[in-house]
Tab-separated table of C-alpha atoms and ligand atoms in Angstrom:
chain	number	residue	atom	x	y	z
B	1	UNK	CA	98.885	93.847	117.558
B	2	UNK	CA	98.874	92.471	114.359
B	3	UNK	CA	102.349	92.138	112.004
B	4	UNK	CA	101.270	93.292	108.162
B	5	UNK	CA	102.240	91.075	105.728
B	6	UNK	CA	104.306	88.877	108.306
B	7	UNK	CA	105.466	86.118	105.679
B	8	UNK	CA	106.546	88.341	102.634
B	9	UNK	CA	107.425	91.318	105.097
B	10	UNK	CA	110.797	88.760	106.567
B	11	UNK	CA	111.420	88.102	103.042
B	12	UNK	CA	111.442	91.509	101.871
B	13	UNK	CA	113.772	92.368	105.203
B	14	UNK	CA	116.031	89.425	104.534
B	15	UNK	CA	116.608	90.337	101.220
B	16	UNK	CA	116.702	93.570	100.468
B	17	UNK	CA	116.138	93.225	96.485
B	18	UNK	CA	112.563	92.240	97.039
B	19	UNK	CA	111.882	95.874	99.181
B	20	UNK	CA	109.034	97.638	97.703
B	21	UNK	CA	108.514	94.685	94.958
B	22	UNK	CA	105.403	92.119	95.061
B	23	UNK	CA	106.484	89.138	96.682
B	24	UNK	CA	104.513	85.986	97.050
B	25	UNK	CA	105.386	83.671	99.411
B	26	UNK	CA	104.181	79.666	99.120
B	27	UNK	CA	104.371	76.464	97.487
B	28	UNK	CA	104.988	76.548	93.314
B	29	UNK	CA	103.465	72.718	93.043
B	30	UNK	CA	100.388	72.236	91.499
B	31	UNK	CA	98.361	72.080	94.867
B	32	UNK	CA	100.800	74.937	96.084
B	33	UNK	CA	98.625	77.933	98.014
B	34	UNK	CA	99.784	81.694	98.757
B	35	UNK	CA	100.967	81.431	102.392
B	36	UNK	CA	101.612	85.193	102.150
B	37	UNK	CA	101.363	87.976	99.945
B	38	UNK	CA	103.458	91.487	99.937
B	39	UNK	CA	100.540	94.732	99.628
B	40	UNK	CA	103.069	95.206	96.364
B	41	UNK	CA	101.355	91.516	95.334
B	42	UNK	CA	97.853	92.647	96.816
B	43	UNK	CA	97.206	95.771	94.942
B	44	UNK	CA	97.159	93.463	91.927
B	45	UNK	CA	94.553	91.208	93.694
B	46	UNK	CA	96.943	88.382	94.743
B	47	UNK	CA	96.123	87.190	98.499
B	48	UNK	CA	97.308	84.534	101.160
B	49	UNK	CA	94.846	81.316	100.894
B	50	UNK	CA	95.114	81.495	96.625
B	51	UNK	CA	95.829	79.113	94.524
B	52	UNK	CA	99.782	79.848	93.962
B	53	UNK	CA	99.066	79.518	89.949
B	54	UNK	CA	96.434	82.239	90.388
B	55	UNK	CA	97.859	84.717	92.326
B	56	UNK	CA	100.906	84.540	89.857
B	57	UNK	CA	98.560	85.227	87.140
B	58	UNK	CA	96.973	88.366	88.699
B	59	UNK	CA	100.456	89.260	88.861
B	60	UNK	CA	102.986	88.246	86.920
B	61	UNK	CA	105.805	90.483	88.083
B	62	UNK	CA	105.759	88.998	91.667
B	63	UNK	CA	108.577	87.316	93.117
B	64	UNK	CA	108.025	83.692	94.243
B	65	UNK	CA	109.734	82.707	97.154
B	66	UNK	CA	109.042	79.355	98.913
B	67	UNK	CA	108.219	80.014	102.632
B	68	UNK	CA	111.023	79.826	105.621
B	69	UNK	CA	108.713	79.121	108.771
B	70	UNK	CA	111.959	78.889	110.790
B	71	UNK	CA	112.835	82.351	110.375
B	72	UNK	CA	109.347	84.076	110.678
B	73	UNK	CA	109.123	82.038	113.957
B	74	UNK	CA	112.835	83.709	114.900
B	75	UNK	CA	111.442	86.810	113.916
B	76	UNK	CA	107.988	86.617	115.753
B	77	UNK	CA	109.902	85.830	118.930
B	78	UNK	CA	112.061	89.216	118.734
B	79	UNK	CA	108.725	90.782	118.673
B	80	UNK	CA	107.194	88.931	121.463
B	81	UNK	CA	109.862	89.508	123.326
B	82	UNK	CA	109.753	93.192	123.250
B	83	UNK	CA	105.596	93.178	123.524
B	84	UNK	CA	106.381	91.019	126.863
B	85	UNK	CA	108.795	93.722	127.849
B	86	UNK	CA	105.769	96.575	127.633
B	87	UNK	CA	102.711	94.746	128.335
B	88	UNK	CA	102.630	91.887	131.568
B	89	UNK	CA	100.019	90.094	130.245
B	90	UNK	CA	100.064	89.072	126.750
B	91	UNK	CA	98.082	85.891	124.768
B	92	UNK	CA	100.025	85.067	121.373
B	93	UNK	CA	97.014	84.098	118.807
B	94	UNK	CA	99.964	83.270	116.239
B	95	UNK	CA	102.881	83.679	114.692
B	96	UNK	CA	102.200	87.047	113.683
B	97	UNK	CA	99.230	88.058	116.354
B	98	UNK	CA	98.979	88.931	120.060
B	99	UNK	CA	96.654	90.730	122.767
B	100	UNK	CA	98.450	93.048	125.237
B	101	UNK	CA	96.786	94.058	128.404
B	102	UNK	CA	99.222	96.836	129.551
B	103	UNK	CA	98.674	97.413	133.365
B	104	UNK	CA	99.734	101.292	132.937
B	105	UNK	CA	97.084	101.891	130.591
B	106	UNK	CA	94.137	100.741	132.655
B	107	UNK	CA	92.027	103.801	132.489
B	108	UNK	CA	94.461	105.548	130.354
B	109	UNK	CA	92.720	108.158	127.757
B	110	UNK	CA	92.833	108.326	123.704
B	111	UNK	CA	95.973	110.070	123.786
B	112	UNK	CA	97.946	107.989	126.339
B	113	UNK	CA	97.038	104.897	124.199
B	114	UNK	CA	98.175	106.137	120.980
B	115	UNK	CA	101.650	107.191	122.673
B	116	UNK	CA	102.216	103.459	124.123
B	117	UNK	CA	101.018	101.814	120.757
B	118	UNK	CA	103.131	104.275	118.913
B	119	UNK	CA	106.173	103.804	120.872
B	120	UNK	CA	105.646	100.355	120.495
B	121	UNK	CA	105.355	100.465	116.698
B	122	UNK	CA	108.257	102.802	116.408
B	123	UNK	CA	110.591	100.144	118.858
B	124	UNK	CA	109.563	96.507	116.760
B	125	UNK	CA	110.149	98.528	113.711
B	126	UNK	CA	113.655	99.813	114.493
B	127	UNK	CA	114.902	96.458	116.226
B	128	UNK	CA	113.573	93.635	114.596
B	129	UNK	CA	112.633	95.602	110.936
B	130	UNK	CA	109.383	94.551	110.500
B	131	UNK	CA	105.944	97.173	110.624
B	132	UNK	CA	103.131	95.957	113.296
B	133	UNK	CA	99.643	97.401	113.433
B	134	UNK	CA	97.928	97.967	116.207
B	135	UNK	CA	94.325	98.128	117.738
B	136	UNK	CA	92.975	99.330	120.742
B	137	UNK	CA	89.687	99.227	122.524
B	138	UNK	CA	87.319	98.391	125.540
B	139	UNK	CA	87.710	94.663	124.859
B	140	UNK	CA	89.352	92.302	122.732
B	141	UNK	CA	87.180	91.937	119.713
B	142	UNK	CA	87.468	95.404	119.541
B	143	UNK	CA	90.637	95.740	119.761
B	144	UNK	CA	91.080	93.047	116.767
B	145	UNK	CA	88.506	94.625	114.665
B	146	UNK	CA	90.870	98.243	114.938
B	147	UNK	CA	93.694	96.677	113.975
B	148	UNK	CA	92.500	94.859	110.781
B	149	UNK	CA	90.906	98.877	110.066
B	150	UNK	CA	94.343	100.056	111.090
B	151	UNK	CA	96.301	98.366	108.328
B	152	UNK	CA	98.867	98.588	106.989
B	153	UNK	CA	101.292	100.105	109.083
B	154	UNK	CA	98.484	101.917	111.395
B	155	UNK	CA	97.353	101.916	114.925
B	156	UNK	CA	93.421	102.856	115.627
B	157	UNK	CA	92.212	103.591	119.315
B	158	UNK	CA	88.541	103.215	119.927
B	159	UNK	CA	87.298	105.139	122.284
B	160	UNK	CA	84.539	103.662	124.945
B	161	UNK	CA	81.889	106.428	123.881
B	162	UNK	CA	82.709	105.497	120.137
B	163	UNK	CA	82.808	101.714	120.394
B	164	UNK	CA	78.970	101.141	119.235
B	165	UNK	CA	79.016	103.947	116.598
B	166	UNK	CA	81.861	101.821	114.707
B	167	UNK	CA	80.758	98.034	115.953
B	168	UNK	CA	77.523	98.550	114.396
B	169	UNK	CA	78.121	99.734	110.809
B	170	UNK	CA	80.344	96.462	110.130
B	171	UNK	CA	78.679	93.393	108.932
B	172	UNK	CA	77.786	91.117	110.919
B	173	UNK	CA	80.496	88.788	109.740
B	174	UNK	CA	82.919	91.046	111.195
B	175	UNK	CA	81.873	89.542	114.613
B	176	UNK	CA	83.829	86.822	116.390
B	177	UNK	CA	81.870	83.760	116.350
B	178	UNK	CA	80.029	84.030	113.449
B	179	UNK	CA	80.575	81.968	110.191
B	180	UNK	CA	79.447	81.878	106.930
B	181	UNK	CA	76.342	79.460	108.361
B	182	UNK	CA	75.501	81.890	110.779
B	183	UNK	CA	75.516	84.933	108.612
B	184	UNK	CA	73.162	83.332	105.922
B	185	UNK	CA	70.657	82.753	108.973
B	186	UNK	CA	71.311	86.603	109.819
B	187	UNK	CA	70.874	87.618	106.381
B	188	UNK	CA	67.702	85.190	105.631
B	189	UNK	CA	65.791	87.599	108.310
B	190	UNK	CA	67.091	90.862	106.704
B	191	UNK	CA	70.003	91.488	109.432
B	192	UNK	CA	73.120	92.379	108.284
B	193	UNK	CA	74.662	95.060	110.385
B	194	UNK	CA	75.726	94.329	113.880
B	195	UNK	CA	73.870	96.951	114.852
B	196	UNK	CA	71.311	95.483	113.300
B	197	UNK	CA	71.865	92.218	115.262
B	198	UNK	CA	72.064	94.685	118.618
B	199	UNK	CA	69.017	96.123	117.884
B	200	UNK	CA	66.965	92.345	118.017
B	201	UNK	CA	65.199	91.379	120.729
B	202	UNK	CA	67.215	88.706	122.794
B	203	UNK	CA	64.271	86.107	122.871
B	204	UNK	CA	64.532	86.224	118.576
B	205	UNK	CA	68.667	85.918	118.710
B	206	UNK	CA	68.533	82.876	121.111
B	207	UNK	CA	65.777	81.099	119.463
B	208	UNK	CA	67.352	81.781	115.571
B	209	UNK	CA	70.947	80.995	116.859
B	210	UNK	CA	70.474	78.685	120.224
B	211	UNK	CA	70.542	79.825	123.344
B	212	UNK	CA	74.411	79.770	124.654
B	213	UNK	CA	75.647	80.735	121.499
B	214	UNK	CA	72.752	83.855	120.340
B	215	UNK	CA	73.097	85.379	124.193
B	216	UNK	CA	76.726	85.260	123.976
B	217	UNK	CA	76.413	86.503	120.131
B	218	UNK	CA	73.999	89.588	121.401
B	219	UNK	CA	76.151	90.831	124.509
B	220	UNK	CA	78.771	90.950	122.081
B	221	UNK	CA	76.909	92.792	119.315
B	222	UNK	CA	75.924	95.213	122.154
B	223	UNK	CA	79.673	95.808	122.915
B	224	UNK	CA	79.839	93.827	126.264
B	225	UNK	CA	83.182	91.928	126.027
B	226	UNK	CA	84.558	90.168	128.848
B	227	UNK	CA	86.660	87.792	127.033
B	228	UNK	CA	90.311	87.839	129.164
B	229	UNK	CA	93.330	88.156	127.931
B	230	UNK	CA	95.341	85.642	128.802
B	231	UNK	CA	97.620	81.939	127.417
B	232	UNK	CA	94.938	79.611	126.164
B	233	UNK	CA	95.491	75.950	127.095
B	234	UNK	CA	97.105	74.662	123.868
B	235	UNK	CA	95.405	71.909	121.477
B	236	UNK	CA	97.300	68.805	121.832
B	237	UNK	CA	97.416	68.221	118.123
B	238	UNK	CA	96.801	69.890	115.075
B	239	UNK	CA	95.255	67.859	111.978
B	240	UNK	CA	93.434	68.408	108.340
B	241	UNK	CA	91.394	65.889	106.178
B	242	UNK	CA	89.408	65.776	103.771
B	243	UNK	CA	86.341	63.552	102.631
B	244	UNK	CA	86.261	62.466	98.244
B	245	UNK	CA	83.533	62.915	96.262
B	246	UNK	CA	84.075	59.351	94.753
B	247	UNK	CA	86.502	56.518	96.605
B	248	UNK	CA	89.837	56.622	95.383
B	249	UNK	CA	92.202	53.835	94.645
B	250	UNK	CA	94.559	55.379	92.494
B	251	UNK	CA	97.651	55.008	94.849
B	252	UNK	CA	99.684	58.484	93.018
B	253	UNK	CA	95.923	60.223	93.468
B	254	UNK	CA	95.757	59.249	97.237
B	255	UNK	CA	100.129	60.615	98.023
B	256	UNK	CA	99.002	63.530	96.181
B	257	UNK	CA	95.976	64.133	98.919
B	258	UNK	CA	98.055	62.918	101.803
B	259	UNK	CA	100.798	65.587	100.945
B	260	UNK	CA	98.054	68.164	100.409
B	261	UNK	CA	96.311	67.323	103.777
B	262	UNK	CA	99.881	67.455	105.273
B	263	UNK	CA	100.429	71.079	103.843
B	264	UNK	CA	96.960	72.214	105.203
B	265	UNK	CA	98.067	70.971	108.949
B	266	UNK	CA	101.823	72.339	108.335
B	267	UNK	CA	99.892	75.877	107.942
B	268	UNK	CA	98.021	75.344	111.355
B	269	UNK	CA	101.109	74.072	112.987
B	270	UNK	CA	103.021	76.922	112.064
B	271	UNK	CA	100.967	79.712	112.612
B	272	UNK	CA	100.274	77.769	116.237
B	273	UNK	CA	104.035	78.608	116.555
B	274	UNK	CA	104.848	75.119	117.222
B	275	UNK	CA	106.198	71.551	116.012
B	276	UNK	CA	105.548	67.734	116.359
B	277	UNK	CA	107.394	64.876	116.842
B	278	UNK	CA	104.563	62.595	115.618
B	279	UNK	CA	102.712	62.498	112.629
B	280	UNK	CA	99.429	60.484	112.141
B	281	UNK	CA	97.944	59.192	108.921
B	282	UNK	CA	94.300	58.634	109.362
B	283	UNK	CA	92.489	56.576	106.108
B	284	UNK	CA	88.927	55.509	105.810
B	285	UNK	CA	88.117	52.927	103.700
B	286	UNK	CA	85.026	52.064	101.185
B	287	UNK	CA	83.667	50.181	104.248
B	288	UNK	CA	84.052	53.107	106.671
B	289	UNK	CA	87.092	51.245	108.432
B	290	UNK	CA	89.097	53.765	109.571
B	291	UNK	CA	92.831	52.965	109.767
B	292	UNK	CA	95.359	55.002	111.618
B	293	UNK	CA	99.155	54.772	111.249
B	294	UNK	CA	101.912	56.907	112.887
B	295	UNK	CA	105.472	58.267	113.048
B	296	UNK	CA	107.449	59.636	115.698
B	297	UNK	CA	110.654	61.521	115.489
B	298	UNK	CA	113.276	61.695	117.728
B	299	UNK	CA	112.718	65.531	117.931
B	300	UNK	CA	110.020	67.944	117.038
B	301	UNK	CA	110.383	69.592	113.879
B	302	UNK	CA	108.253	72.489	111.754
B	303	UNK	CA	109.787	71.415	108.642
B	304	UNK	CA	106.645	70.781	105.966
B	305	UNK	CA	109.437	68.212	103.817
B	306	UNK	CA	109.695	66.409	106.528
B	307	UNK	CA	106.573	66.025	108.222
B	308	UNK	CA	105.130	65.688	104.743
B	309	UNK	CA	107.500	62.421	103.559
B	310	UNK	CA	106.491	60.629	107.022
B	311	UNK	CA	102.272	61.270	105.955
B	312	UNK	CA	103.351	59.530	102.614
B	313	UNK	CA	105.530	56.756	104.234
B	314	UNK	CA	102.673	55.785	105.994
B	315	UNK	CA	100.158	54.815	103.542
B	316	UNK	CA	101.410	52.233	102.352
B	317	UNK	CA	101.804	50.946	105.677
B	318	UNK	CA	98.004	51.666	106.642
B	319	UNK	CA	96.477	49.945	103.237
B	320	UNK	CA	97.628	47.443	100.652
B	321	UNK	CA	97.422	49.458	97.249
B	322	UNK	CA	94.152	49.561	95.220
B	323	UNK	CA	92.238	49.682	98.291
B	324	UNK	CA	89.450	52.155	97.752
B	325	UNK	CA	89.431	55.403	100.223
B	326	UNK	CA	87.089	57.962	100.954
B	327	UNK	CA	88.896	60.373	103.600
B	328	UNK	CA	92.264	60.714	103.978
B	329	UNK	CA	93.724	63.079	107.168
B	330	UNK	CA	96.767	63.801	108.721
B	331	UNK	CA	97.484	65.207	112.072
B	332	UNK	CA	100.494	66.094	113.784
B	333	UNK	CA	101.117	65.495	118.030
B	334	UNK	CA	103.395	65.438	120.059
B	335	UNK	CA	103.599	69.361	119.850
B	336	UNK	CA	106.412	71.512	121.208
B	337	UNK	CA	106.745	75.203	121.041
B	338	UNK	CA	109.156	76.605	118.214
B	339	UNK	CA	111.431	77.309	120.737
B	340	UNK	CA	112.031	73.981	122.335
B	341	UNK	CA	112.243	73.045	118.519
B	342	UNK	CA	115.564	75.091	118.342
B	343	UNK	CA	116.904	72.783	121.167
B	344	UNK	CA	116.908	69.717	118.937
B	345	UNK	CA	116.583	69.954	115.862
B	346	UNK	CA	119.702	71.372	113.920
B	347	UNK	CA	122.409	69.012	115.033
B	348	UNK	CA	120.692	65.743	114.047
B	349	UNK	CA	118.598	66.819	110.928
B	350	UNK	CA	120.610	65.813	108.014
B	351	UNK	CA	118.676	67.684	105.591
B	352	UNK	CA	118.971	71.256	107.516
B	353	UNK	CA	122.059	72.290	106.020
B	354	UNK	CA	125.623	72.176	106.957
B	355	UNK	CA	126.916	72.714	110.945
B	356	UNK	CA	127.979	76.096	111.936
B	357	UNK	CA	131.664	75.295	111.895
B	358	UNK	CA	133.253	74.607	108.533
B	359	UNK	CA	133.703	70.644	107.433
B	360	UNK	CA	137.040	71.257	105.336
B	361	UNK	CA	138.304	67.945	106.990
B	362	UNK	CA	136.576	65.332	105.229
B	363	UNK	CA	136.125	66.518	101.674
B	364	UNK	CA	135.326	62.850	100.485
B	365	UNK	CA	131.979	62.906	102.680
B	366	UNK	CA	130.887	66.020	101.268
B	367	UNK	CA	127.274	65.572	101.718
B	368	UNK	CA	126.470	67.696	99.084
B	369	UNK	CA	126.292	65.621	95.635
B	370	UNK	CA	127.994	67.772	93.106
B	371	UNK	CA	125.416	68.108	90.931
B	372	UNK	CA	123.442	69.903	93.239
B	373	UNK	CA	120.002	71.371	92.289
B	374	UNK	CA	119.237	75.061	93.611
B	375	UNK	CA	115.843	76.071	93.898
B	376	UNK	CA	115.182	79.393	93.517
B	377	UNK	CA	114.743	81.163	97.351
B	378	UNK	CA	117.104	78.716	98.860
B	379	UNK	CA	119.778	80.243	101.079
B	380	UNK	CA	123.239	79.745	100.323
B	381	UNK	CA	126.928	80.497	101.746
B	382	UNK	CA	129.874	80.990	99.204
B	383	UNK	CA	133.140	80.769	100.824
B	384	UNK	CA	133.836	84.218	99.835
B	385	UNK	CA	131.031	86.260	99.103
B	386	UNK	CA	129.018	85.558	102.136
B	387	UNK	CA	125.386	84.740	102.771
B	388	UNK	CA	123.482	84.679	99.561
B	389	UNK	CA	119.834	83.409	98.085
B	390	UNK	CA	119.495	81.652	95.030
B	391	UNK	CA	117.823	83.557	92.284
B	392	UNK	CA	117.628	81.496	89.652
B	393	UNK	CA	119.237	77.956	87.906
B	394	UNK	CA	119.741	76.263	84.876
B	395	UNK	CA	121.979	75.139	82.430
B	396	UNK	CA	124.367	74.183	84.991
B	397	UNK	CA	124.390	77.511	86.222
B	398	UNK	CA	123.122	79.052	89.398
B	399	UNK	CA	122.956	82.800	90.054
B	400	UNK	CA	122.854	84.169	93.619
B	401	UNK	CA	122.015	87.133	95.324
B	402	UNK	CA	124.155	88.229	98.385
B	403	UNK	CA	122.615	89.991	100.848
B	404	UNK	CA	121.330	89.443	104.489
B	405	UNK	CA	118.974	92.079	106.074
B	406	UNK	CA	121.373	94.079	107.350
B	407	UNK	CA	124.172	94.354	104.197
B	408	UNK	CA	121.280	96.888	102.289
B	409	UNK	CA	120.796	95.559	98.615
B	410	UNK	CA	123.502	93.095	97.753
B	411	UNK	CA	125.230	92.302	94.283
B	412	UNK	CA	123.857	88.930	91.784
B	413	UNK	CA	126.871	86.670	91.021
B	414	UNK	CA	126.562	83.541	88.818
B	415	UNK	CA	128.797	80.328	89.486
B	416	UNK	CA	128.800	76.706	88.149
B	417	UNK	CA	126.279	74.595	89.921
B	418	UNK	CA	128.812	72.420	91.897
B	419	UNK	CA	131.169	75.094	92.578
B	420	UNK	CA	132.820	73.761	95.851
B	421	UNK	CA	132.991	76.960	97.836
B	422	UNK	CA	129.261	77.296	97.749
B	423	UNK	CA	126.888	75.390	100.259
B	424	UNK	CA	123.472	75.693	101.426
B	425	UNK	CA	123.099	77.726	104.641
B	426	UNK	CA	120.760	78.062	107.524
B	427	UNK	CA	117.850	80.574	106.522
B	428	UNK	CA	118.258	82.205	109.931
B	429	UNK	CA	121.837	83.383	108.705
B	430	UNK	CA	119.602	85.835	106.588
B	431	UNK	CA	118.768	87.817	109.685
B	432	UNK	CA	122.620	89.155	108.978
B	433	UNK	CA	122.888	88.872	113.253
B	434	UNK	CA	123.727	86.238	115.619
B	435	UNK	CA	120.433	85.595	116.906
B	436	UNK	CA	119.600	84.063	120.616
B	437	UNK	CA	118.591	80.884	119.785
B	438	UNK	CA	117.465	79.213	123.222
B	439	UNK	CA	120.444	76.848	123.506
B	440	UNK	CA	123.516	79.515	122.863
B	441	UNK	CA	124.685	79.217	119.025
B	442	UNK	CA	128.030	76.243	118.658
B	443	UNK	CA	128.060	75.170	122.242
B	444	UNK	CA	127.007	71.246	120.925
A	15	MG	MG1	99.100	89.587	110.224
């Protein structure tokens, strides 16, 4: 089972304005990158991975909206919970992504499939708002490669007696395990088809691809899939870096690669479903000394502002400035799932937005500085309109839209910039529901 447009789906249920529009979902920096893209934003060639500038130029018309990990991770866990409800044994592959081994459908025919995966769509649809597709087969790959055929909003069974017929017409690319290396190897001896791959003899696989890796390769090309379903031991940390062309001493140069290797590990973090509690800057200098520096938090967090302003605290602290670097990574430990996340991290993160219960009793230590700057996407509560996002700022102005996912499409009002009854709110408050976070709502 695989969620369609995960990101930009949750922002096009959360605000109902953005239905049916192109919506891109990301960073707007300069080194900003599409985390998600609406098929609205796809059918004008816009895709997750892009360059945020060029996906906006391919279409101009899409809404921008920077990402809110926190409630795709609320939302993926309504839908895990209701795939662990029908299936016993599950493996989540991500925040959007799981196998299900149903028990009742071991031996179960085409049609008996179709019903479960049907039933399944039609129940994750109607409670949590979001569209799933979903693959089925004699073994996982399989099943993965019919759900990426069965998008969007689709469900393809493969039969046993039709597995081969479809596994071999797909390039060979299509097949777990192999990369771009190994496909230019495939391709160099005229092999581009799995069935083409099938059809080798095994003695020519294992010598062109090694011996572990072109048996295992060849079994699977010849539809023998064994792989289990089940929990994968988890990483214990998740990290990016990346290696200059030239040493760098520049130290602005150098924060700006930090923060972008601290966005590409956010994205691997979040789509692990977790957070961390430490972040580690790793530098290597013109002599190939490798320094590492970290931070620890008192609790995990998913927040990419966060984790990102620790990875730039700590350069300084690993080099003096004008050193010269060639690699620069950042990694992230100390990983908790989202959920256990929940359990901390509200209450004692400043930056996360006011407390549940109203803080009329101290209006001197209004946290909020009254000239306050909106950025368009943020959610908002106004005192007497309700839950809102901001659509746009400027001139001392702010306008916002109010509308959760379940008021339908909500009205645009525009207020002053520090009008007092208006206050940034928790994204989650978009859902429109009280939703079970693990430790019960105001009970701190
Ligand atoms: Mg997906």
């Amino acid at each position: 089972m695989d969620m369609d447009a995960f990101f930009a789906s949750v922002e096009q249920l959360t605000r109902p304005t953005v239905r049916s529009r192109p919506v891109l979902v990301g960073g707007l920096g300069p080194r900003g990158t599409v985390a998600g893209a609406s098929y609205e934003a796809r059918e004008y060639g816009a895709k997750s991975a892009m360059p945020m500038g060029e996906a906006r130029r391919r279409c101009p018309v899409a809404v921008v909206l920077p990402p809110r990990f926190r409630v795709y991770q609320v939302v993926s866990r309504q839908v895990l919970g209701i795939v662990r409800e029908v299936s016993d044994v599950v493996q989540q592959v991500s925040v959007d992504e799981a196998f299900l081994e149903p028990a009742e459908l071991a031996g179960a025919d085409v049609q008996r499939v179709e019903e479960f995966a049907g039933a399944l769509r039609a129940r994750v649809q109607r409670e949590v708002g979001v569209v799933a597709s979903i693959g089925a087969g004699p073994g996982k790959q399989l099943a993965k490669i019919a759900s990426g055929l069965a998008k969007p909003d689709g469900m393809l069974v493969v039969p046993p007696d039709e597995q081969l017929e479809l596994l071999w017409a797909l390039p060979v690319r299509k097949m777990w395990g192999i990369g771009p290396v190994t496909e230019s190897k495939l391709h160099r001896i005229g092999v581009n088809t799995i069935g083409e791959l099938a059809a080798m003899h095994p003695q020519d696989v294992t010598s062109l691809l090694g011996q572990a890796v072109g048996g295992e390769l060849h079994r699977l090309a010849q539809g023998v899939d064994d792989h289990p379903v089940a929990e994968r031991a988890e990483a214990k940390q998740v990290s990016a870096e990346t290696t200059f062309d030239h040493d760098i001493a520049d130290r602005e140069t150098l924060l700006a690669e930090v923060v972008g290797q601290a966005e590409n590990a956010h994205r691997r973090l979040v789509s692990s479903g977790r957070a961390a509690r430490t972040v580690t800057l790793k530098v290597r200098d013109s002599d190939f000394t490798t320094i590492s520096r970290a931070e620890t938090f008192s609790s995990a967090t998913s927040e990419l502002h966060t984790l990102s302003a620790a990875a730039r605290r700590l350069l300084p602290i690993a080099l003096p400035p004008g050193t010269p670097v060639r690699l620069v990574g950042v990694s992230y430990s100390g990983l908790a799932t989202s959920e256990q996340e929940s359990l901390f991290d509200h209450p004692s993160d400043p930056e996360d937005g006011p407390a549940p219960e109203p803080e009329s009793a101290e209006p001197a230590e209004a946290p909020r500085p009254s000239s306050r700057q909106w950025r368009a996407g943020d959610d908002v509560q106004h005192a007497e309109h309700g839950h809102g996002w901001v659509q746009g700022s400027g001139h001392g102005r702010v306008t916002i839209r109010f509308e959760t996912a379940t008021t339908g499409r909500g009205v645009a009002r525009t207020f002053a910039v520090d009008d007092p009854l208006l206050s940034a709110a928790d994204p989650v408050a978009s859902l429109g529901v009280e939703v079970d976070q693990p430790c019960g709502g105001g009970g701190r």
